[in-house]
Every structure is written in structure tokens, then in C-alpha cells.
GROMACS .gro file of C-alpha atoms in nm:
model
  226
    1UNK     CA    1   0.958   4.431   3.627
    2UNK     CA    2   0.626   4.255   3.642
    3UNK     CA    3   0.538   3.916   3.778
    4UNK     CA    4   0.302   3.717   3.558
    5UNK     CA    5   0.041   3.471   3.680
    6UNK     CA    6  -0.095   3.214   3.437
    7UNK     CA    7  -0.444   3.069   3.458
    8UNK     CA    8  -0.572   2.808   3.213
    9UNK     CA    9  -0.946   2.799   3.161
   10UNK     CA   10  -1.160   2.502   3.066
   11UNK     CA   11  -1.159   2.581   2.696
   12UNK     CA   12  -0.782   2.586   2.684
   13UNK     CA   13  -0.747   2.963   2.673
   14UNK     CA   14  -0.434   3.094   2.844
   15UNK     CA   15  -0.494   3.415   3.039
   16UNK     CA   16  -0.211   3.633   3.168
   17UNK     CA   17  -0.271   3.857   3.467
   18UNK     CA   18  -0.035   4.137   3.556
   19UNK     CA   19   0.045   4.143   3.923
   20UNK     CA   20   0.202   4.486   3.889
   21UNK     CA   21   0.125   4.757   3.635
   22UNK     CA   22   0.485   4.855   3.562
   23UNK     CA   23   0.531   4.637   3.254
   24UNK     CA   24   0.807   4.742   3.012
   25UNK     CA   25   0.647   4.833   2.680
   26UNK     CA   26   0.963   4.903   2.483
   27UNK     CA   27   1.205   4.666   2.311
   28UNK     CA   28   1.397   4.533   2.612
   29UNK     CA   29   1.505   4.205   2.763
   30UNK     CA   30   1.217   4.099   2.983
   31UNK     CA   31   1.308   3.842   3.246
   32UNK     CA   32   1.015   3.641   3.375
   33UNK     CA   33   1.132   3.559   3.725
   34UNK     CA   34   0.820   3.392   3.855
   35UNK     CA   35   0.529   3.200   3.710
   36UNK     CA   36   0.369   3.077   4.037
   37UNK     CA   37   0.156   2.798   3.899
   38UNK     CA   38   0.006   2.653   3.588
   39UNK     CA   39  -0.304   2.440   3.627
   40UNK     CA   40  -0.527   2.262   3.376
   41UNK     CA   41  -0.864   2.111   3.471
   42UNK     CA   42  -0.824   1.743   3.553
   43UNK     CA   43  -0.444   1.764   3.580
   44UNK     CA   44  -0.218   1.806   3.881
   45UNK     CA   45  -0.044   2.143   3.926
   46UNK     CA   46   0.267   2.184   3.712
   47UNK     CA   47   0.592   2.351   3.795
   48UNK     CA   48   0.649   2.698   3.647
   49UNK     CA   49   0.730   2.656   3.279
   50UNK     CA   50   0.874   3.003   3.218
   51UNK     CA   51   1.076   3.056   3.532
   52UNK     CA   52   1.407   3.236   3.476
   53UNK     CA   53   1.357   3.264   3.100
   54UNK     CA   54   1.472   3.570   2.909
   55UNK     CA   55   1.281   3.699   2.608
   56UNK     CA   56   1.458   3.936   2.370
   57UNK     CA   57   1.185   4.125   2.187
   58UNK     CA   58   1.414   4.273   1.921
   59UNK     CA   59   1.545   3.926   1.835
   60UNK     CA   60   1.192   3.788   1.823
   61UNK     CA   61   1.077   4.069   1.596
   62UNK     CA   62   1.366   4.021   1.353
   63UNK     CA   63   1.313   3.646   1.359
   64UNK     CA   64   0.944   3.687   1.279
   65UNK     CA   65   1.012   3.921   0.987
   66UNK     CA   66   1.300   3.747   0.810
   67UNK     CA   67   1.524   3.547   1.045
   68UNK     CA   68   1.345   3.211   1.026
   69UNK     CA   69   1.355   3.205   0.646
   70UNK     CA   70   1.712   3.323   0.585
   71UNK     CA   71   1.866   2.978   0.579
   72UNK     CA   72   1.607   2.829   0.347
   73UNK     CA   73   1.547   3.086   0.074
   74UNK     CA   74   1.790   3.137  -0.211
   75UNK     CA   75   1.811   3.216  -0.581
   76UNK     CA   76   1.538   3.478  -0.584
   77UNK     CA   77   1.500   3.619  -0.935
   78UNK     CA   78   1.611   3.982  -0.969
   79UNK     CA   79   1.502   4.238  -0.867
   80UNK     CA   80   1.363   4.048  -0.565
   81UNK     CA   81   1.581   3.995  -0.258
   82UNK     CA   82   1.551   3.919   0.111
   83UNK     CA   83   1.597   4.240   0.309
   84UNK     CA   84   1.691   4.263   0.677
   85UNK     CA   85   1.524   4.571   0.827
   86UNK     CA   86   1.704   4.784   1.083
   87UNK     CA   87   1.534   4.764   1.423
   88UNK     CA   88   1.601   4.995   1.715
   89UNK     CA   89   1.478   5.025   2.070
   90UNK     CA   90   1.226   5.295   2.149
   91UNK     CA   91   1.313   5.529   2.434
   92UNK     CA   92   0.945   5.558   2.522
   93UNK     CA   93   0.614   5.447   2.384
   94UNK     CA   94   0.272   5.606   2.379
   95UNK     CA   95  -0.004   5.426   2.561
   96UNK     CA   96  -0.261   5.275   2.328
   97UNK     CA   97  -0.625   5.321   2.422
   98UNK     CA   98  -0.834   5.033   2.283
   99UNK     CA   99  -1.159   5.141   2.124
  100UNK     CA  100  -1.431   4.994   1.910
  101UNK     CA  101  -1.339   4.979   1.542
  102UNK     CA  102  -1.514   5.253   1.339
  103UNK     CA  103  -1.736   5.180   1.040
  104UNK     CA  104  -1.510   5.375   0.806
  105UNK     CA  105  -1.144   5.406   0.715
  106UNK     CA  106  -0.936   5.691   0.576
  107UNK     CA  107  -0.688   5.643   0.291
  108UNK     CA  108  -0.463   5.904   0.141
  109UNK     CA  109  -0.217   5.930  -0.145
  110UNK     CA  110   0.064   6.176  -0.208
  111UNK     CA  111  -0.084   6.253  -0.550
  112UNK     CA  112  -0.431   6.334  -0.415
  113UNK     CA  113  -0.501   6.658  -0.225
  114UNK     CA  114  -0.786   6.505  -0.021
  115UNK     CA  115  -0.812   6.173   0.165
  116UNK     CA  116  -1.071   5.909   0.082
  117UNK     CA  117  -1.339   5.807   0.332
  118UNK     CA  118  -1.414   5.439   0.274
  119UNK     CA  119  -1.710   5.242   0.403
  120UNK     CA  120  -1.558   4.954   0.599
  121UNK     CA  121  -1.856   4.729   0.519
  122UNK     CA  122  -1.858   4.766   0.140
  123UNK     CA  123  -1.495   4.863   0.082
  124UNK     CA  124  -1.611   5.147  -0.142
  125UNK     CA  125  -1.650   5.521  -0.105
  126UNK     CA  126  -1.974   5.656   0.038
  127UNK     CA  127  -2.091   5.743  -0.316
  128UNK     CA  128  -2.038   5.381  -0.426
  129UNK     CA  129  -1.727   5.448  -0.635
  130UNK     CA  130  -1.418   5.227  -0.590
  131UNK     CA  131  -1.122   5.359  -0.394
  132UNK     CA  132  -0.801   5.458  -0.570
  133UNK     CA  133  -0.622   5.193  -0.361
  134UNK     CA  134  -0.851   4.898  -0.437
  135UNK     CA  135  -0.772   4.614  -0.680
  136UNK     CA  136  -1.033   4.735  -0.927
  137UNK     CA  137  -0.866   5.076  -0.961
  138UNK     CA  138  -0.516   4.929  -0.981
  139UNK     CA  139  -0.635   4.687  -1.248
  140UNK     CA  140  -0.783   4.979  -1.444
  141UNK     CA  141  -0.454   5.170  -1.429
  142UNK     CA  142  -0.266   4.862  -1.549
  143UNK     CA  143  -0.515   4.817  -1.832
  144UNK     CA  144  -0.474   5.180  -1.936
  145UNK     CA  145  -0.094   5.155  -1.947
  146UNK     CA  146  -0.060   4.812  -2.106
  147UNK     CA  147  -0.277   4.918  -2.400
  148UNK     CA  148  -0.033   5.200  -2.475
  149UNK     CA  149   0.306   5.065  -2.366
  150UNK     CA  150   0.469   4.727  -2.429
  151UNK     CA  151   0.529   4.486  -2.144
  152UNK     CA  152   0.889   4.495  -2.025
  153UNK     CA  153   1.057   4.215  -1.826
  154UNK     CA  154   1.165   4.305  -1.474
  155UNK     CA  155   1.508   4.159  -1.542
  156UNK     CA  156   1.669   4.073  -1.879
  157UNK     CA  157   1.792   3.739  -1.743
  158UNK     CA  158   1.448   3.643  -1.613
  159UNK     CA  159   1.191   3.421  -1.782
  160UNK     CA  160   1.026   3.562  -2.095
  161UNK     CA  161   0.691   3.731  -2.062
  162UNK     CA  162   0.390   3.556  -2.215
  163UNK     CA  163   0.204   3.738  -2.493
  164UNK     CA  164  -0.089   3.958  -2.402
  165UNK     CA  165  -0.438   3.828  -2.476
  166UNK     CA  166  -0.597   3.975  -2.786
  167UNK     CA  167  -0.905   4.102  -2.602
  168UNK     CA  168  -0.805   4.269  -2.276
  169UNK     CA  169  -1.165   4.360  -2.197
  170UNK     CA  170  -1.229   4.003  -2.076
  171UNK     CA  171  -0.897   3.956  -1.898
  172UNK     CA  172  -0.934   3.855  -1.533
  173UNK     CA  173  -0.735   4.013  -1.252
  174UNK     CA  174  -0.564   3.686  -1.155
  175UNK     CA  175  -0.475   3.622  -1.521
  176UNK     CA  176  -0.310   3.965  -1.540
  177UNK     CA  177  -0.101   3.886  -1.232
  178UNK     CA  178   0.007   3.555  -1.385
  179UNK     CA  179   0.156   3.748  -1.678
  180UNK     CA  180   0.437   3.868  -1.448
  181UNK     CA  181   0.636   3.546  -1.454
  182UNK     CA  182   0.927   3.686  -1.249
  183UNK     CA  183   0.695   3.771  -0.961
  184UNK     CA  184   0.534   3.427  -0.977
  185UNK     CA  185   0.877   3.258  -0.959
  186UNK     CA  186   0.974   3.471  -0.657
  187UNK     CA  187   0.647   3.392  -0.481
  188UNK     CA  188   0.685   3.019  -0.544
  189UNK     CA  189   1.043   3.032  -0.412
  190UNK     CA  190   0.922   3.199  -0.093
  191UNK     CA  191   0.638   2.956  -0.027
  192UNK     CA  192   0.867   2.659  -0.092
  193UNK     CA  193   1.119   2.800   0.158
  194UNK     CA  194   0.846   2.821   0.423
  195UNK     CA  195   0.768   2.453   0.374
  196UNK     CA  196   1.136   2.350   0.388
  197UNK     CA  197   1.175   2.545   0.712
  198UNK     CA  198   0.865   2.367   0.848
  199UNK     CA  199   0.694   2.700   0.903
  200UNK     CA  200   0.370   2.587   0.744
  201UNK     CA  201   0.211   2.658   0.411
  202UNK     CA  202   0.130   3.005   0.286
  203UNK     CA  203  -0.237   3.079   0.352
  204UNK     CA  204  -0.411   3.164   0.028
  205UNK     CA  205  -0.739   3.340  -0.030
  206UNK     CA  206  -1.002   3.170  -0.247
  207UNK     CA  207  -0.903   3.198  -0.613
  208UNK     CA  208  -1.253   3.322  -0.694
  209UNK     CA  209  -1.174   3.645  -0.511
  210UNK     CA  210  -0.937   3.756  -0.789
  211UNK     CA  211  -1.141   3.622  -1.078
  212UNK     CA  212  -1.300   3.950  -1.183
  213UNK     CA  213  -1.286   4.173  -1.488
  214UNK     CA  214  -1.210   4.543  -1.487
  215UNK     CA  215  -1.538   4.731  -1.455
  216UNK     CA  216  -1.400   5.083  -1.497
  217UNK     CA  217  -1.212   5.057  -1.826
  218UNK     CA  218  -1.367   5.382  -1.946
  219UNK     CA  219  -1.272   5.578  -1.635
  220UNK     CA  220  -1.115   5.919  -1.678
  221UNK     CA  221  -0.733   5.882  -1.664
  222UNK     CA  222  -0.717   6.206  -1.466
  223UNK     CA  223  -0.914   6.031  -1.192
  224UNK     CA  224  -0.731   5.699  -1.216
  225UNK     CA  225  -0.391   5.864  -1.180
  226UNK     CA  226  -0.499   6.139  -0.940
   0.00000   0.00000   0.00000
């Protein structure tokens, strides 16, 4: 059991100092038995605000993943559904050694014999080619398939699919995603549930980020589906 001491700095940052090093790192009930003082500049000392409180980490994890939204989300279009993951306590955990983030990342796929080394600055391989896991490559695979196979609805009872544009060469990535009406309905249901639960609005990236055309339409299918 560890005793925590709270110090509030001028900028409003809350720092937590460990008085002892034996801090439970697994999913357990952690009782905070003492928070000696909490002080803000210009204010009188306050009584401990977390004294005798119990924090259940498994409950908090489940609540963060799906618990807060359960009572507000309903009528998701098939095949989408709210799933409750199974969580278990860990008997022991490995200590994590913080280190500076490297300038590269490694991605692998079960269909590829070798991993990909990606430049973390550009998001591309060292030779300048796009990764198999990037949006550009996924868009190229979708383009390859949709030109040869008809679009099928995810669920027969779902909304009908809009017709494909005549010229797919100029189709934007965000326009292709909008063609999946069932997914769009499920996403809108989720974001509306967050607002009803007063959990805030879903943070969206700038729409310009997905307004791009496929630049590797002529890529070798053997490489796209490697």
C-alpha cells in the first residue's frame, strides 16, 4: 500500500508523489488511506479530498470501454452491436521502462513474410512507398475489388446502398466511406449516445484529411494483397 501526497503547482498541474515504492500495479482495489494536504496558491489548505476512498480499477476500465454508454445506445443496425469485453486481474505485471520514442515503427501482417519498417515522420516506408496498412493502400484494395464485384449490403434489412459513381478514378476516400450507409448509421447512433450521456462530442479530424484520391490504382494486386 502506498501513501500519496498531492502538490498543486501554480499552473494548475496536479503532481502525485509516491511516499513508498510498493505501489500495486495490477488490477486490484487500491485504498487511498491518506492524502495529507492539498494546497493551491492563494487559497487556504484544504482537507484531504481522497481520504478513505476505494478505487476499483477493473470497474473503471470496463466503465471507460463500454459501461458509460450502455444505457444510452440502442437500435444499432446489424451487424453492429455493443460488446462487453471480459477483463481479468493480472497475477503480475512487467515493469515498463520509459524511453524516447524511436523515429520508426514496425508493422506486420499475417499474409506478409516480412515486417514493414515505417518512417514515423512521413508515415511511409523508407523507399517512399505507402505501407500496406495505410489508408491509401486500403483504398486501393477497395477500388480493385469494387471494380470486379458488386457492392453487397451488410444486412438485408439495412438501408439500401447508393449507386457507385461512374468514374471511380476521381472518387475521394471520404466519399467511398459514405457509400457504406449501415456504418454511417451506426456511427451516428454512437455519437448521439455520447451526447445524451453527457460524455461530450466525438472528436473528429479535419474533413480535408480524408479528401484524397487513390494514387496507386495501377498497383500490382500481388503487392496490394500480400
